[in-house]
Coordinates of C-alpha atoms in Angstrom, one line a residue:
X13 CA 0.0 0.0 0.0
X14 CA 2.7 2.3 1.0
X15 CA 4.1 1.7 -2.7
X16 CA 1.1 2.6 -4.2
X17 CA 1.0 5.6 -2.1
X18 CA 4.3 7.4 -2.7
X19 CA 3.8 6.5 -6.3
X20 CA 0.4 9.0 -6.1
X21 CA 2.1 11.3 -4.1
X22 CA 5.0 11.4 -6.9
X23 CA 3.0 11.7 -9.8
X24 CA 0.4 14.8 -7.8
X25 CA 3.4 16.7 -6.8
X26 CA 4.4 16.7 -10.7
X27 CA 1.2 17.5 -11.6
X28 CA 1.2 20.6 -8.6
X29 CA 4.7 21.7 -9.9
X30 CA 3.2 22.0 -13.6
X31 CA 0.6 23.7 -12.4
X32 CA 2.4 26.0 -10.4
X33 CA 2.7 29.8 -11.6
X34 CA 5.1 31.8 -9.5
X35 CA 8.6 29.9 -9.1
X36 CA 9.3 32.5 -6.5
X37 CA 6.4 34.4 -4.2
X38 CA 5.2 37.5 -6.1
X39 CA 5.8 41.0 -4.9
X40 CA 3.6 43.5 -3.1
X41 CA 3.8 46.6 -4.7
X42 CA 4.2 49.8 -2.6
X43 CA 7.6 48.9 -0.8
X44 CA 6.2 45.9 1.3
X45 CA 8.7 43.8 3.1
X46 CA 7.7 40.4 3.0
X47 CA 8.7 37.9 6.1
X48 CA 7.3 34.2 5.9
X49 CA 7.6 31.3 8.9
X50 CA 6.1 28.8 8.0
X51 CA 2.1 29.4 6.9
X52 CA 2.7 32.9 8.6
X53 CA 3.5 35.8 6.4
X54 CA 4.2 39.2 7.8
X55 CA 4.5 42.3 5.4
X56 CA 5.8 45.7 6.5
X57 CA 5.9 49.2 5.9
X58 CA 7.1 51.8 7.2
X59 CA 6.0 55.5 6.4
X60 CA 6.4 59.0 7.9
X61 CA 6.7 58.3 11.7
X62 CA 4.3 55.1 11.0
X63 CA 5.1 51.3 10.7
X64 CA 2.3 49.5 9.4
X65 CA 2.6 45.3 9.3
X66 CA 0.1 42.9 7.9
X67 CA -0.4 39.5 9.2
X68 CA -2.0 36.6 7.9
X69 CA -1.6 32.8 7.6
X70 CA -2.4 30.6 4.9
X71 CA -3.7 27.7 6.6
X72 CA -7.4 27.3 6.2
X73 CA -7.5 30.3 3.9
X74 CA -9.0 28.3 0.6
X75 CA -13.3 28.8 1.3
X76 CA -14.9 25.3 1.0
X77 CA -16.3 24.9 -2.6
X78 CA -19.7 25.7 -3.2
X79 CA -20.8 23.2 -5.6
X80 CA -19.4 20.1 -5.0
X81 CA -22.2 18.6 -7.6
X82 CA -19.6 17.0 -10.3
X83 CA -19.5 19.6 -13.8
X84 CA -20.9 16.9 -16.4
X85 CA -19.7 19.3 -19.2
X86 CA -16.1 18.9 -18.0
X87 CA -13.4 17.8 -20.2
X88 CA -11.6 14.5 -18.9
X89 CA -8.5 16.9 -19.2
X90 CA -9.9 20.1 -18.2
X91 CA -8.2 21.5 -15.2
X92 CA -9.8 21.8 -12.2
X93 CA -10.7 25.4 -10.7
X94 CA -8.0 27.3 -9.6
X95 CA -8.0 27.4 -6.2
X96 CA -7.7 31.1 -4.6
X97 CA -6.3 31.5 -0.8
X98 CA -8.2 34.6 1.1
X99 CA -7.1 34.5 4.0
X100 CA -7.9 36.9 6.8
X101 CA -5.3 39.2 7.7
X102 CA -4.7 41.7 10.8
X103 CA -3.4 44.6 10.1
X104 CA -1.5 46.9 12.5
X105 CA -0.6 50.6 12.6
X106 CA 2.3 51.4 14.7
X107 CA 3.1 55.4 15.5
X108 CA 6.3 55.8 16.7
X109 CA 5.6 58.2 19.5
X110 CA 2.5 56.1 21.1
X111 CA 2.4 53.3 23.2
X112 CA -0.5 52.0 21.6
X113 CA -1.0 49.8 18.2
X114 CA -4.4 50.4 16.3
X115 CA -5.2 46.9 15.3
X116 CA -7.5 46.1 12.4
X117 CA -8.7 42.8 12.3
X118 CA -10.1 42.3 8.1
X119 CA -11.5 39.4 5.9
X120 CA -12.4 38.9 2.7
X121 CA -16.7 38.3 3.1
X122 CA -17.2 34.5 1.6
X123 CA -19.7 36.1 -1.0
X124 CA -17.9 38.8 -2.5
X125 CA -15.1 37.1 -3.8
X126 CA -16.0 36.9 -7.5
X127 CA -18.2 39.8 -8.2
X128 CA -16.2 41.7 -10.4
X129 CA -17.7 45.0 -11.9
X130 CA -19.4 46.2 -8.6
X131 CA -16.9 49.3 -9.0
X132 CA -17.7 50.6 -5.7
X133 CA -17.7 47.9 -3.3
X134 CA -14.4 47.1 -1.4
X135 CA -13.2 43.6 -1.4
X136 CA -12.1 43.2 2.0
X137 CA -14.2 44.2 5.0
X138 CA -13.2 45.4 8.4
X139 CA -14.4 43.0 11.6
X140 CA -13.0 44.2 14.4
X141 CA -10.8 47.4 15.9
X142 CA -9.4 47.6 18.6
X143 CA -6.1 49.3 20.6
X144 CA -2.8 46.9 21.6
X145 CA -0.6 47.4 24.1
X146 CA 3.1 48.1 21.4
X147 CA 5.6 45.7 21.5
X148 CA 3.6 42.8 23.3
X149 CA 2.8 39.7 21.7
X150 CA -0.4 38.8 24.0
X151 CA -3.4 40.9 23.0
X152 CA -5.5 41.4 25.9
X153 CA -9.0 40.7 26.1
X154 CA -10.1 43.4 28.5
X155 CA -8.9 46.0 25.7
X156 CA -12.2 47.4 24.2
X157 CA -13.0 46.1 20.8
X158 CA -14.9 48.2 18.4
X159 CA -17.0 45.0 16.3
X160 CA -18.0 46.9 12.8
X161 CA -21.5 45.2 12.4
X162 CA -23.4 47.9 14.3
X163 CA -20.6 50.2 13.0
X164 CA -21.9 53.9 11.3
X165 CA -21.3 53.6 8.0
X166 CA -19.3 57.2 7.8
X167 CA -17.1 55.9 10.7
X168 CA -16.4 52.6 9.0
X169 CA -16.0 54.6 5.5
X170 CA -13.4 56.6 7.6
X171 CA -11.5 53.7 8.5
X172 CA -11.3 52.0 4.8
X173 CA -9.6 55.5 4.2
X174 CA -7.5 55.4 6.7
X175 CA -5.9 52.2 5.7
X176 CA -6.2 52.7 2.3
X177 CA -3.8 55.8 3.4
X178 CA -1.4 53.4 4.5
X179 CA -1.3 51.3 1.3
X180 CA -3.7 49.1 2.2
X181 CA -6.3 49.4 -0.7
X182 CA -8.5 47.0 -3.0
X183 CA -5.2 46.4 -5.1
X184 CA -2.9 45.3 -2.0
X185 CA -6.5 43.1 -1.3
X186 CA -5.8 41.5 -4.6
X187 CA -2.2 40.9 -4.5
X188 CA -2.4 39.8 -0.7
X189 CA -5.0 37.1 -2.5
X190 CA -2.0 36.4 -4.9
X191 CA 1.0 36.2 -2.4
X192 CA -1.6 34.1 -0.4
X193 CA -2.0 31.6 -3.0
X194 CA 1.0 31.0 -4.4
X195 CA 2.5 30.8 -0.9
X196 CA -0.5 28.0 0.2
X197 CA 0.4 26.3 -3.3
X198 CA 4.1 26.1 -2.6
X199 CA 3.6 24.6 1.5
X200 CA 1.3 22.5 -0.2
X201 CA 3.7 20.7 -2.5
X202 CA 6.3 20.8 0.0
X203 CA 3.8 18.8 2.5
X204 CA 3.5 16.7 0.0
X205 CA 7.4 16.2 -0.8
X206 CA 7.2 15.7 2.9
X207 CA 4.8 13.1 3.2
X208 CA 6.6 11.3 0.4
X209 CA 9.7 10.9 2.2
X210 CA 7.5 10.0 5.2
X211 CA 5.9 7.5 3.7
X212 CA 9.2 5.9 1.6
X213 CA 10.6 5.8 5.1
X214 CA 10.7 2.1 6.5

């Protein structure tokens, strides 16, 4: 069985490395740095008296398929849809003479992905705000957190400017989606090449 199974896992990571389009992750444009460990992947930038970073991790970050009804019309060697990673990310604004972080916890909303043409609607949302403690790694729960669902809408519209200030706009939204991918593509293939030599080993 275990023969049988490295075989598959030879031939799928051949197929995955066809398949694959970015040899190396793409770039965010704007002067991101881009730090990956692991699924994490941390991009910063730093402007006038501001350091803004941008968290998110890839695992989990591919939405369930909706139809799962097999396509009759496909071809036997038709490829399959392209899988797209939208991960949520947390973004956080860093002034350099505060103590305090403005966090900005944002998502991509499961139904928007897709609808291209609405010209006005973002394609990212904001969840949560809230205020962090700078420097420490545990966020505390007795900080206030501002939920948007019961947010006004000029406030909210306020803080989509705000970010998209600091470069974080519908087209970093779209490249995140693209960094995100092709990141989740390449751990994937490495699991794989992982789980070969796992299997393989007696």
């Amino acid at each position: 069985g275990d023969k049988a199974f490295a075989q598959f896992l030879t031939d799928e990571i051949k197929e995955e490395k066809k398949i694959q389009k970015h040899k190396s992750l793409p770039k965010v444009s704007g002067g991101w740095e881009l730090e990956v460990h692991g699924t994490e992947a941390k991009l910063v930038r730093k402007i006038a008296g501001e350091k803004i970073t941008v968290t998110f991790n890839i695992n989990n970050s591919i939405p369930p398929s909706a139809d799962d009804e097999p396509q009759e019309e496909q071809k036997p060697d038709e490829q399959e849809p392209e899988l797209t990673s939208t991960p949520n990310f947390v973004v956080e604004v860093i002034k350099d003479d505060t103590k305090q972080t403005l966090v900005l916890d944002c998502h991509y909303p499961e139904d928007e992905v897709g609808h291209e043409g609405e010209e006005e609607s973002d394609i990212f949302t904001i969840r949560e705000v809230s205020f962090q403690p700078t420097g420490e790694s545990d966020w505390k729960d007795t900080n206030y957190t501002l939920n948007t669902d019961s947010l006004d809408w000029a406030l909210y519209d306020h803080l989509m400017d705000f970010l998209a200030d600091r470069g974080v706009d519908n087209t970093f939204a779209d490249e995140l989606i693209e960094l995100s991918t092709a990141l989740e593509h390449q751990e994937y293939i490495k699991f794989l090449e992982d789980l070969k030599t796992f299997v393989k080993c007696q």
